[in-house]
Short mmCIF file of C-alpha atoms and ligand atoms in Angstrom, two decimals:
data_model
loop_
_atom_site.label_atom_id
_atom_site.label_comp_id
_atom_site.label_asym_id
_atom_site.label_seq_id
_atom_site.Cartn_x
_atom_site.Cartn_y
_atom_site.Cartn_z
CA MET A 20 1.91 1.07 -20.83
CA ASN A 21 -0.09 -1.76 -22.22
CA VAL A 22 0.09 -5.31 -20.86
CA GLN A 23 -1.03 -8.23 -22.98
CA VAL A 24 -0.61 -11.93 -23.50
CA THR A 25 1.07 -13.31 -26.63
CA ALA A 26 1.22 -16.95 -27.64
CA SER A 27 4.75 -17.38 -28.94
CA ARG A 28 7.96 -19.25 -28.31
CA PRO A 29 10.55 -16.93 -26.71
CA GLU A 30 12.87 -17.51 -29.70
CA ASP A 31 10.27 -16.30 -32.19
CA ILE A 32 9.11 -13.03 -30.69
CA ALA A 33 10.53 -9.91 -32.35
CA VAL A 34 10.42 -7.56 -29.37
CA ASP A 35 13.16 -5.08 -28.45
CA THR A 36 13.78 -6.86 -25.18
CA LEU A 37 12.95 -10.33 -23.95
CA VAL A 38 13.16 -10.97 -20.20
CA VAL A 39 13.90 -14.54 -19.15
CA PHE A 40 13.89 -15.58 -15.50
CA THR A 41 16.25 -18.06 -13.97
CA THR A 42 16.74 -19.59 -10.55
CA SER A 43 20.29 -19.77 -9.20
CA TYR A 44 22.47 -22.39 -10.83
CA ASP A 45 25.84 -23.72 -9.76
CA ALA A 46 26.65 -25.83 -12.82
CA ILE A 47 25.93 -25.53 -16.55
CA PRO A 48 22.40 -24.10 -16.78
CA ARG A 49 19.63 -26.50 -17.78
CA GLY A 50 16.37 -26.39 -19.75
CA ALA A 51 15.52 -23.07 -21.39
CA MET A 52 18.68 -21.56 -19.90
CA LYS A 53 20.77 -24.26 -21.58
CA SER A 54 19.34 -23.27 -24.98
CA LEU A 55 20.09 -19.63 -24.24
CA ASP A 56 23.61 -20.55 -23.13
CA ASP A 57 24.14 -22.43 -26.40
CA ALA A 58 22.63 -19.59 -28.43
CA SER A 59 24.97 -17.04 -26.86
CA GLY A 60 28.31 -18.85 -27.17
CA ASN A 61 28.03 -20.27 -23.63
CA ILE A 62 28.12 -16.86 -22.05
CA LEU A 63 25.93 -17.98 -19.11
CA SER A 64 28.37 -20.74 -18.14
CA THR A 65 31.32 -18.40 -18.65
CA LEU A 66 29.76 -15.81 -16.34
CA LEU A 67 29.12 -18.53 -13.80
CA ASP A 68 32.83 -19.39 -13.76
CA SER A 69 33.81 -15.75 -13.28
CA GLU A 70 31.11 -15.38 -10.59
CA GLU A 71 29.54 -12.49 -12.54
CA PHE A 72 26.15 -14.12 -12.85
CA SER A 73 24.59 -17.18 -11.24
CA GLY A 74 20.88 -16.34 -11.12
CA ALA A 75 20.88 -14.93 -7.58
CA SER A 76 18.03 -12.58 -6.71
CA GLY A 77 18.79 -9.08 -8.05
CA GLU A 78 21.36 -10.22 -10.62
CA THR A 79 20.85 -9.55 -14.31
CA VAL A 80 22.82 -10.11 -17.49
CA THR A 81 22.04 -8.83 -20.98
CA LEU A 82 22.67 -10.98 -24.06
CA TYR A 83 22.55 -9.18 -27.41
CA ARG A 84 21.02 -10.94 -30.41
CA PRO A 85 21.59 -14.53 -29.34
CA ASP A 86 21.63 -17.02 -32.25
CA GLY A 87 18.19 -18.12 -33.32
CA TYR A 88 16.32 -15.44 -31.32
CA SER A 89 14.28 -12.73 -33.04
CA CYS A 90 14.52 -10.14 -30.25
CA GLY A 91 17.07 -7.35 -29.94
CA ARG A 92 18.35 -8.46 -26.54
CA VAL A 93 17.62 -10.90 -23.75
CA ILE A 94 17.77 -9.78 -20.15
CA VAL A 95 18.28 -12.82 -17.94
CA ALA A 96 16.97 -11.97 -14.47
CA GLY A 97 17.88 -13.95 -11.36
CA LEU A 98 15.16 -15.20 -9.01
CA GLY A 99 17.39 -16.70 -6.32
CA ALA A 100 17.42 -20.23 -4.91
CA LYS A 101 14.78 -22.51 -6.41
CA GLN A 102 13.31 -23.54 -3.06
CA ASP A 103 12.74 -19.89 -2.09
CA VAL A 104 11.05 -18.74 -5.29
CA ASP A 105 7.59 -17.25 -4.84
CA ALA A 106 5.57 -14.47 -6.47
CA ASP A 107 7.62 -11.80 -4.73
CA SER A 108 10.78 -13.17 -6.39
CA PHE A 109 9.26 -12.03 -9.69
CA ARG A 110 8.22 -8.68 -8.23
CA ARG A 111 11.79 -8.10 -7.04
CA ALA A 112 13.41 -9.34 -10.25
CA MET A 113 11.20 -7.05 -12.35
CA GLY A 114 11.84 -4.14 -9.99
CA VAL A 115 15.55 -4.49 -10.72
CA VAL A 116 14.90 -4.96 -14.45
CA SER A 117 12.66 -1.86 -14.53
CA ARG A 118 15.66 0.37 -13.88
CA MET A 119 17.69 -1.01 -16.80
CA LYS A 120 17.96 1.21 -19.89
CA GLY A 121 17.62 -1.94 -21.98
CA ILE A 122 13.95 -2.11 -21.07
CA ARG A 123 12.82 1.34 -20.00
CA SER A 124 14.15 3.05 -23.13
CA VAL A 125 12.64 0.61 -25.61
CA GLY A 126 9.10 0.27 -26.93
CA ARG A 127 8.26 -3.39 -26.71
CA ALA A 128 9.27 -6.07 -24.21
CA ALA A 129 8.16 -9.62 -23.47
CA LEU A 130 8.45 -11.81 -20.39
CA SER A 131 9.14 -15.52 -20.63
CA PHE A 132 8.17 -17.42 -17.47
CA ASP A 133 8.94 -20.87 -18.79
CA ALA A 134 8.22 -23.43 -16.00
CA HIS A 135 7.16 -20.60 -13.66
CA LEU A 136 4.16 -19.56 -15.76
CA GLU A 137 1.51 -19.07 -13.06
CA PRO A 138 -1.03 -16.26 -12.68
CA ALA A 139 0.38 -15.11 -9.31
CA ASN A 140 3.90 -14.81 -10.79
CA VAL A 141 2.64 -12.96 -13.85
CA GLY A 142 0.71 -10.45 -11.72
CA ALA A 143 3.67 -9.90 -9.41
CA ALA A 144 6.07 -9.39 -12.34
CA VAL A 145 3.83 -6.67 -13.81
CA GLU A 146 3.53 -5.05 -10.37
CA GLY A 147 7.31 -5.17 -9.92
CA TYR A 148 7.92 -3.47 -13.26
CA LEU A 149 5.48 -0.60 -12.61
CA LEU A 150 6.31 -0.14 -8.93
CA GLY A 151 10.04 -0.14 -9.72
CA SER A 152 9.55 2.43 -12.51
CA PHE A 153 7.94 4.92 -10.16
CA LYS A 154 9.76 8.19 -9.78
CA LEU A 155 8.81 10.95 -7.43
CA LEU A 156 9.75 13.94 -9.59
CA ASN A 157 6.25 14.73 -10.72
CA TYR A 158 3.92 13.87 -7.89
CA LYS A 159 0.74 15.17 -9.47
CA THR A 160 -1.90 12.46 -9.50
CA GLY A 161 -3.28 11.42 -12.83
CA ASP A 162 -0.01 12.21 -14.61
CA ASP A 163 1.61 9.10 -15.97
CA SER A 164 4.92 10.85 -16.59
CA SER A 165 5.94 9.98 -13.06
CA LEU A 166 6.76 6.53 -14.40
CA ASP A 167 10.37 6.30 -15.47
CA THR A 168 9.74 4.19 -18.57
CA LYS A 169 9.07 4.66 -22.25
CA LEU A 170 7.93 1.09 -22.62
CA GLU A 171 4.71 0.90 -24.60
CA SER A 172 3.90 -2.76 -24.37
CA LEU A 173 4.80 -5.54 -22.00
CA GLU A 174 3.85 -8.96 -23.33
CA ILE A 175 3.46 -12.15 -21.34
CA LEU A 176 4.52 -15.14 -23.39
CA VAL A 177 2.36 -18.25 -23.16
CA ASP A 178 2.33 -21.46 -25.13
CA LYS A 179 -0.87 -22.33 -26.98
CA LYS A 180 -1.95 -25.10 -24.64
CA SER A 181 -1.77 -23.17 -21.36
CA GLY A 182 -4.56 -20.80 -22.45
CA ALA A 183 -4.31 -17.01 -22.38
CA ARG A 184 -7.32 -15.96 -20.32
CA LYS A 185 -6.12 -16.42 -16.76
CA PHE A 186 -2.76 -14.82 -17.58
CA GLU A 187 -4.45 -11.86 -19.26
CA SER A 188 -6.53 -11.19 -16.19
CA ALA A 189 -3.56 -11.71 -13.84
CA ALA A 190 -1.45 -9.24 -15.84
CA GLU A 191 -4.24 -6.66 -16.00
CA ARG A 192 -4.90 -7.10 -12.30
CA GLY A 193 -1.22 -6.61 -11.50
CA LYS A 194 -1.25 -3.41 -13.53
CA ILE A 195 -4.33 -2.03 -11.74
CA ILE A 196 -2.97 -2.93 -8.30
CA ALA A 197 0.43 -1.35 -9.04
CA GLU A 198 -1.29 1.79 -10.32
CA GLY A 199 -3.30 1.88 -7.08
CA GLN A 200 -0.15 1.64 -5.02
CA ILE A 201 1.48 4.35 -7.14
CA LEU A 202 -1.53 6.60 -6.54
CA ALA A 203 -1.06 6.10 -2.78
CA ARG A 204 2.66 6.91 -3.12
CA ARG A 205 1.92 10.13 -4.99
CA LEU A 206 -0.71 11.31 -2.53
CA SER A 207 1.54 10.36 0.35
CA ALA A 208 4.48 12.34 -1.06
CA THR A 209 2.43 15.41 -2.00
CA PRO A 210 3.49 18.41 0.07
CA ALA A 211 0.96 19.59 2.63
CA ASN A 212 0.43 22.95 0.88
CA ASP A 213 -0.77 21.05 -2.19
CA LEU A 214 -2.86 18.62 -0.17
CA THR A 215 -4.81 20.56 2.42
CA PRO A 216 -7.94 18.79 3.70
CA LYS A 217 -10.01 20.82 1.20
CA LYS A 218 -7.78 19.98 -1.77
CA TYR A 219 -7.63 16.37 -0.64
CA ALA A 220 -11.43 16.20 -0.63
CA LYS A 221 -11.52 17.65 -4.17
CA GLU A 222 -8.97 15.10 -5.36
CA ALA A 223 -10.94 12.24 -3.78
CA GLN A 224 -14.09 13.45 -5.51
CA ARG A 225 -12.27 13.62 -8.83
CA LEU A 226 -10.97 10.06 -8.40
CA ALA A 227 -14.40 8.79 -7.32
CA LYS A 228 -15.93 10.24 -10.47
CA GLU A 229 -13.20 8.87 -12.71
CA PHE A 230 -13.31 5.34 -11.31
CA GLY A 231 -16.98 4.97 -10.46
CA PHE A 232 -17.54 5.08 -6.71
CA SER A 233 -19.12 7.74 -4.56
CA CYS A 234 -17.44 10.34 -2.38
CA THR A 235 -19.36 12.47 0.10
CA VAL A 236 -17.52 15.25 1.89
CA LEU A 237 -18.49 16.58 5.30
CA ASP A 238 -17.23 20.16 5.75
CA GLU A 239 -16.47 21.77 9.11
CA LYS A 240 -20.14 22.58 9.69
CA ALA A 241 -21.26 19.00 9.02
CA ILE A 242 -18.39 17.72 11.21
CA ALA A 243 -19.61 19.98 14.03
CA LYS A 244 -23.15 18.74 13.51
CA GLU A 245 -21.89 15.16 13.84
CA LYS A 246 -20.23 16.21 17.12
CA MET A 247 -16.92 14.73 16.03
CA GLY A 248 -15.07 16.19 18.99
CA GLY A 249 -11.77 14.51 18.09
CA VAL A 250 -11.71 15.82 14.52
CA ILE A 251 -12.79 19.28 15.66
CA ALA A 252 -10.13 19.41 18.39
CA VAL A 253 -7.28 18.40 16.11
CA GLY A 254 -8.43 20.71 13.32
CA GLN A 255 -9.14 23.80 15.41
CA GLY A 256 -5.53 25.05 15.46
CA SER A 257 -5.34 25.34 11.70
CA ALA A 258 -6.45 28.02 9.26
CA GLU A 259 -7.37 25.11 6.96
CA PRO A 260 -10.67 23.57 8.09
CA PRO A 261 -10.97 19.76 8.41
CA ARG A 262 -12.93 17.51 6.09
CA PHE A 263 -14.47 14.07 6.60
CA LEU A 264 -14.57 11.93 3.46
CA ILE A 265 -17.00 9.07 2.95
CA LEU A 266 -16.18 6.78 0.03
CA GLU A 267 -18.58 4.04 -1.06
CA HIS A 268 -18.03 1.23 -3.52
CA LYS A 269 -21.05 -0.93 -4.33
CA GLY A 270 -20.55 -4.63 -4.89
CA ARG A 271 -23.13 -7.09 -6.12
CA ASN A 272 -25.66 -7.02 -3.32
CA ASP A 273 -26.91 -3.71 -1.97
CA LYS A 274 -28.14 -5.24 1.28
CA GLN A 275 -24.89 -6.91 2.24
CA ALA A 276 -23.20 -5.24 5.24
CA PRO A 277 -20.09 -3.34 4.09
CA ILE A 278 -16.47 -3.75 5.04
CA VAL A 279 -15.38 -0.38 6.37
CA LEU A 280 -11.83 0.92 5.92
CA VAL A 281 -10.70 3.86 8.04
CA GLY A 282 -7.54 5.83 7.22
CA LYS A 283 -5.70 8.52 9.18
CA GLY A 284 -5.67 11.67 7.07
CA VAL A 285 -3.49 14.14 8.96
CA THR A 286 -2.27 16.20 6.01
CA PHE A 287 0.44 17.73 8.19
CA ASP A 288 1.40 16.87 11.75
CA THR A 289 3.44 19.52 13.53
CA GLY A 290 2.54 17.95 16.86
CA GLY A 291 0.44 21.02 17.71
CA ILE A 292 1.30 22.83 20.97
CA SER A 293 3.27 19.68 21.92
CA LEU A 294 5.43 20.70 18.96
CA LYS A 295 7.64 18.13 17.26
CA PRO A 296 11.38 18.83 16.87
CA SER A 297 12.10 20.46 13.49
CA LEU A 298 14.55 17.74 12.41
CA ASN A 299 12.62 15.60 9.89
CA MET A 300 9.35 17.40 10.58
CA HIS A 301 8.89 17.76 6.81
CA GLU A 302 8.28 14.00 6.71
CA MET A 303 5.00 14.63 8.52
CA LYS A 304 3.46 15.63 5.17
CA GLN A 305 3.09 11.85 4.90
CA ASP A 306 0.93 11.58 8.01
CA MET A 307 -2.09 11.06 5.74
CA THR A 308 -0.70 7.85 4.21
CA GLY A 309 -3.24 5.57 5.93
CA SER A 310 -6.01 7.53 4.24
CA ALA A 311 -4.16 7.54 0.90
CA VAL A 312 -4.02 3.75 1.15
CA VAL A 313 -7.77 3.64 1.84
CA LEU A 314 -8.54 5.96 -1.08
CA ALA A 315 -6.25 4.03 -3.43
CA THR A 316 -7.78 0.74 -2.25
CA LEU A 317 -11.25 2.05 -3.13
CA VAL A 318 -10.03 3.16 -6.55
CA THR A 319 -8.48 -0.27 -7.07
CA ALA A 320 -11.52 -2.17 -5.80
CA ALA A 321 -13.74 -0.16 -8.14
CA ARG A 322 -11.42 -0.82 -11.11
CA LEU A 323 -11.24 -4.54 -10.30
CA GLY A 324 -14.99 -4.72 -9.77
CA VAL A 325 -14.68 -6.26 -6.29
CA LYS A 326 -18.05 -7.82 -5.54
CA ARG A 327 -18.39 -6.52 -1.99
CA ASN A 328 -19.71 -3.32 -0.50
CA ILE A 329 -16.81 -1.24 0.75
CA VAL A 330 -16.89 2.02 2.67
CA GLY A 331 -13.83 4.23 3.19
CA LEU A 332 -13.86 6.79 6.00
CA ILE A 333 -11.20 9.49 6.00
CA PRO A 334 -10.93 12.18 8.66
CA ALA A 335 -8.63 14.77 7.02
CA THR A 336 -7.09 17.57 9.06
CA GLU A 337 -3.91 19.45 9.82
CA ASN A 338 -2.43 19.40 13.34
CA MET A 339 -1.10 22.92 13.95
CA PRO A 340 -0.01 25.03 16.93
CA SER A 341 -1.80 28.38 17.16
CA GLY A 342 -3.90 30.59 19.39
CA THR A 343 -6.91 28.45 18.60
CA ALA A 344 -5.17 25.07 18.99
CA ILE A 345 -6.05 22.51 21.66
CA LYS A 346 -3.75 22.60 24.65
CA PRO A 347 -2.35 19.88 26.89
CA GLY A 348 -4.80 19.54 29.77
CA ASP A 349 -7.86 20.36 27.67
CA ILE A 350 -10.70 17.89 27.96
CA ILE A 351 -12.76 17.18 24.86
CA THR A 352 -15.91 15.18 24.21
CA MET A 353 -15.77 12.65 21.39
CA ARG A 354 -18.57 11.79 18.95
CA LYS A 355 -19.32 8.73 21.07
CA GLY A 356 -19.80 10.97 24.12
CA LYS A 357 -16.66 9.82 25.95
CA THR A 358 -14.42 12.52 27.42
CA VAL A 359 -10.69 12.61 26.68
CA GLU A 360 -8.02 14.46 28.62
CA ILE A 361 -5.42 15.75 26.17
CA ILE A 362 -2.00 14.95 27.63
CA ASN A 363 -0.06 15.46 24.41
CA THR A 364 -1.44 17.27 21.37
CA ASP A 365 0.92 15.19 19.21
CA ALA A 366 -1.20 12.11 19.91
CA GLU A 367 -3.78 13.45 17.43
CA GLY A 368 -4.23 10.50 15.08
CA ARG A 369 -6.11 8.40 17.60
CA LEU A 370 -8.54 11.28 18.24
CA ILE A 371 -9.66 11.52 14.63
CA LEU A 372 -9.63 7.74 14.10
CA ALA A 373 -11.79 7.26 17.20
CA ASP A 374 -14.53 9.50 15.76
CA ALA A 375 -14.29 7.71 12.41
CA LEU A 376 -14.52 4.27 14.07
CA ASP A 377 -17.57 5.46 15.96
CA TYR A 378 -19.06 6.82 12.72
CA ALA A 379 -18.60 3.35 11.17
CA ASN A 380 -21.46 2.10 13.39
CA LYS A 381 -23.84 3.85 10.99
CA TYR A 382 -23.10 1.15 8.43
CA LYS A 383 -23.61 -1.88 10.70
CA PRO A 384 -20.36 -3.15 9.18
CA GLN A 385 -19.26 -6.77 8.71
CA ALA A 386 -15.82 -5.68 9.82
CA VAL A 387 -13.70 -2.54 10.15
CA ILE A 388 -10.01 -2.18 9.39
CA ASP A 389 -8.16 1.02 10.18
CA ILE A 390 -4.72 1.91 8.88
CA ALA A 391 -2.62 4.79 10.14
CA THR A 392 0.83 6.28 10.61
CA LEU A 393 -0.07 6.32 14.27
CA THR A 394 2.96 5.89 16.52
CA GLY A 395 6.67 6.56 16.27
CA ALA A 396 7.11 3.57 18.60
CA CYS A 397 6.65 1.32 15.53
CA LEU A 398 10.30 2.04 14.78
CA PHE A 399 11.25 -0.02 17.83
CA ILE A 400 8.90 -2.93 17.06
CA LEU A 401 9.49 -3.87 13.41
CA GLY A 402 11.32 -0.82 12.05
CA TYR A 403 11.04 -0.59 8.27
CA ALA A 404 10.54 -4.35 7.93
CA GLY A 405 6.82 -4.71 8.61
CA ALA A 406 3.72 -3.23 10.19
CA PRO A 407 2.53 -4.23 13.66
CA PHE A 408 -1.21 -4.83 13.83
CA VAL A 409 -3.87 -5.85 16.34
CA GLY A 410 -7.38 -7.22 16.03
CA ASN A 411 -10.28 -8.52 18.08
CA ASN A 412 -11.31 -11.40 15.80
CA SER A 413 -9.08 -14.29 14.77
CA LYS A 414 -10.79 -14.85 11.41
CA LEU A 415 -10.12 -11.25 10.46
CA THR A 416 -6.51 -11.31 11.67
CA ASP A 417 -6.01 -14.60 9.77
CA LEU A 418 -7.29 -12.92 6.60
CA ILE A 419 -4.85 -10.06 7.06
CA ARG A 420 -1.97 -12.45 7.73
CA GLU A 421 -2.81 -14.46 4.59
CA ALA A 422 -3.01 -11.25 2.55
CA ALA A 423 0.43 -10.27 3.85
CA ALA A 424 1.82 -13.61 2.70
CA ASN A 425 0.13 -13.28 -0.71
CA THR A 426 1.36 -9.76 -1.36
CA ALA A 427 4.72 -9.58 0.48
CA GLU A 428 3.47 -6.59 2.45
CA ARG A 429 4.51 -7.83 5.85
CA VAL A 430 2.48 -7.39 9.04
CA TRP A 431 2.88 -8.99 12.46
CA GLU A 432 0.15 -9.38 15.04
CA MET A 433 0.66 -7.84 18.47
CA PRO A 434 -1.43 -8.50 21.59
CA LEU A 435 -4.38 -6.32 22.54
CA TRP A 436 -4.04 -6.94 26.28
CA ASP A 437 -6.13 -5.22 28.88
CA ASP A 438 -2.96 -3.55 30.24
CA PHE A 439 -2.87 -1.31 27.18
CA LYS A 440 -6.49 -0.25 27.68
CA GLN A 441 -5.87 0.42 31.38
CA ALA A 442 -2.93 2.66 30.48
CA MET A 443 -5.37 5.00 28.71
CA LYS A 444 -7.63 5.71 31.72
CA SER A 445 -7.67 9.26 33.07
CA ASP A 446 -8.15 10.32 36.70
CA ILE A 447 -10.47 13.14 35.69
CA ALA A 448 -11.95 12.11 32.31
CA ASP A 449 -12.89 8.80 30.68
CA LEU A 450 -9.60 8.54 28.81
CA VAL A 451 -6.22 10.17 28.28
CA ASN A 452 -4.86 10.50 24.76
CA SER A 453 -1.30 9.42 25.64
CA GLY A 454 -0.15 6.41 27.59
CA GLY A 455 3.48 7.54 27.65
CA ARG A 456 6.47 5.74 26.17
CA PRO A 457 6.01 2.08 27.16
CA ALA A 458 4.31 0.06 24.39
CA GLY A 459 3.23 3.28 22.66
CA THR A 460 1.93 1.44 19.60
CA LEU A 461 -0.25 -0.82 21.71
CA THR A 462 -1.58 1.77 24.13
CA ALA A 463 -2.67 3.75 21.05
CA ALA A 464 -4.54 0.62 19.91
CA GLY A 465 -5.94 0.30 23.44
CA PHE A 466 -7.29 3.86 23.13
CA LEU A 467 -8.95 3.07 19.79
CA SER A 468 -10.57 -0.10 21.16
CA ASN A 469 -12.82 2.13 23.29
CA PHE A 470 -14.52 3.35 20.11
CA VAL A 471 -14.96 -0.01 18.42
CA GLY A 472 -18.50 -1.33 18.12
CA ASP A 473 -19.78 -4.87 18.19
CA TRP A 474 -17.88 -5.91 15.08
CA PRO A 475 -14.61 -7.54 14.05
CA TRP A 476 -11.90 -4.87 13.99
CA ALA A 477 -8.26 -4.70 13.07
CA HIS A 478 -5.82 -1.81 13.36
CA ILE A 479 -2.64 -1.60 11.27
CA ASP A 480 0.07 0.88 12.28
CA ILE A 481 2.14 1.88 9.23
CA ALA A 482 4.32 4.54 10.87
CA TYR A 483 7.71 4.13 9.11
CA MET A 484 6.32 1.54 6.67
CA ASP A 485 4.86 4.50 4.76
CA MET A 486 8.44 5.38 3.90
CA GLU A 487 11.21 3.43 2.21
CA PRO A 488 14.44 4.81 3.64
CA LYS A 489 16.97 3.48 1.12
CA GLY A 490 15.23 1.95 -1.88
CA THR A 491 14.58 -1.75 -2.54
CA PRO A 492 14.10 -3.55 -5.88
CA TYR A 493 10.54 -2.34 -6.48
CA THR A 494 10.20 0.41 -3.87
CA PRO A 495 12.30 3.45 -4.73
CA LYS A 496 13.38 5.64 -1.81
CA GLY A 497 10.49 7.71 -0.46
CA ALA A 498 6.76 7.12 -0.12
CA SER A 499 6.05 3.38 -0.35
CA GLY A 500 2.26 3.19 -0.62
CA PHE A 501 2.51 0.23 1.77
CA GLY A 502 -0.89 -1.31 2.47
CA VAL A 503 -2.60 -1.07 -0.92
CA ARG A 504 -1.63 -4.56 -2.08
CA LEU A 505 -2.46 -5.87 1.39
CA LEU A 506 -5.94 -4.35 1.68
CA VAL A 507 -6.89 -5.13 -1.92
CA ASP A 508 -5.95 -8.75 -1.27
CA VAL A 509 -8.00 -8.82 1.96
CA LEU A 510 -11.04 -7.53 0.06
CA ALA A 511 -10.56 -9.77 -2.98
CA ASN A 512 -10.19 -12.92 -0.84
CA TRP A 513 -12.79 -11.89 1.71
CA LYS A 514 -14.33 -14.65 3.82
CA LYS A 515 -17.08 -14.18 6.32
CA VAL A 516 -15.54 -13.24 9.70
N1 BES B 14 2.23 10.93 13.17
C1 BES B 14 2.85 10.60 14.39
C2 BES B 14 3.49 9.21 14.40
C3 BES B 14 4.70 9.05 13.52
C4 BES B 14 5.95 9.38 14.00
C5 BES B 14 4.59 8.51 12.26
C6 BES B 14 7.07 9.21 13.19
C7 BES B 14 5.72 8.33 11.45
C8 BES B 14 6.95 8.68 11.93
C9 BES B 14 1.81 10.62 15.51
O1 BES B 14 0.79 11.54 15.37
C10 BES B 14 2.52 10.95 16.77
O2 BES B 14 3.06 12.02 16.85
N2 BES B 14 2.49 10.05 17.74
C11 BES B 14 3.16 10.25 18.99
C12 BES B 14 2.24 9.79 20.09
C13 BES B 14 2.74 10.11 21.47
C14 BES B 14 2.73 11.61 21.69
C15 BES B 14 1.86 9.42 22.48
C16 BES B 14 4.43 9.43 18.97
O3 BES B 14 4.42 8.32 18.44
O4 BES B 14 5.45 9.94 19.45
MN1 MN B 15 1.32 13.45 16.09
ZN1 ZN B 16 0.34 12.10 13.47
#
């Protein structure tokens, strides 16, 4: 699908479908909506009286061949109350519109923003259309047929005086960001037999080549040489050996310290010897979503030409029970040299992230952000509504909060109190890998903090946010790819921390 900017009045454009946005109205519609009401035999006011359409968020109405319009149909899409309208209103409205036959079965559509013509709204509308069109039937990456749309071109209408340039780049940006998030959704949803650590590494290398960044893969021998005790321990129960992926995007200045992103890449989490119950265990194919978000963020940063050096670190492994698996009570030595008493083999994510965080020291990073489906306890903090996160630097946590506001990918900061670090001390080793049920999300963060160097760090737990349980306007049920818009925004608006 092609996105472009066209200078035209909405009345004059001969597309199959014209989308017009409206805020809620409680009397005869005004402005552009008044003209459309007049052109359609006052259908908009009639529908207001019958309470069928008032411009509320999620509402749509289709008008066929209104008088004086050159298009085949107009879809009027509700944005909700005027005072609440922001970029996400357009993302949601276009998510709803994306599932209408009147747009997805036609060739050419145009969007008229009228008084709302702003780059952020244009970008969000394009994102909403693509994200809402996503279908999970064909999960193979690189295959566009997983979009449920035949639409060939989506045109943004501008008037001559507002200038096309900034809207062109906003639309193109929205497209690239949505495609990044869709890539993360596909990887996330890919069954574990099709995404073993080895296959994952191959796919990352293919993407790196296609989009112009580098991908180095450490195999099990190189991982052993690095003494990554956490990655080795988690991987040792599986017939599929682990991999450690190093992704590098170069910005403008080679010497600038990079921002390092770390993603949990457990391609399947059975729990290991501390086996999970079988109910819903299949969902643990998504336990690599943090890493998929990191990989998709690198792809997106490369495509957008982000001017900063970015490194992605992905420990990829299965967590399996077997005769070679780690056992509760085992004590392992991490890359950093610290010893960890394994209380629960299902607390595996922190073990591999810890080695990756320690590895990040190699880069003398400006900052490190890790993202992971780390703890089931997230369900009891924010549920499916947002991701809890922690950090050790207020400028970095501010950046993440601002990015959440810009992208409508919600996060909420939690405290990194000493209590949570204390809970991870072992009587016989330096650390335990499980702090038990209380504050499970935060004791996991407390564990990770032991492996953080002298740099700003943030940790985002996306357990449950990786999954949309019911379906929302632009997130169909299933893998959400949550975190791509957020991290891309953090990188694009980076300020020294
Ligand atoms: N991958 C899981 C966390 C998870 C659970 C993500 C449900 C999404 C949905 C993680 O490896 C895990 O099993 N964590 C344990 C830790 C506990 C044993 C300390 C958990 O949260 O129960
Ligand atoms: Mn686990
Ligand atoms: Zn896990």
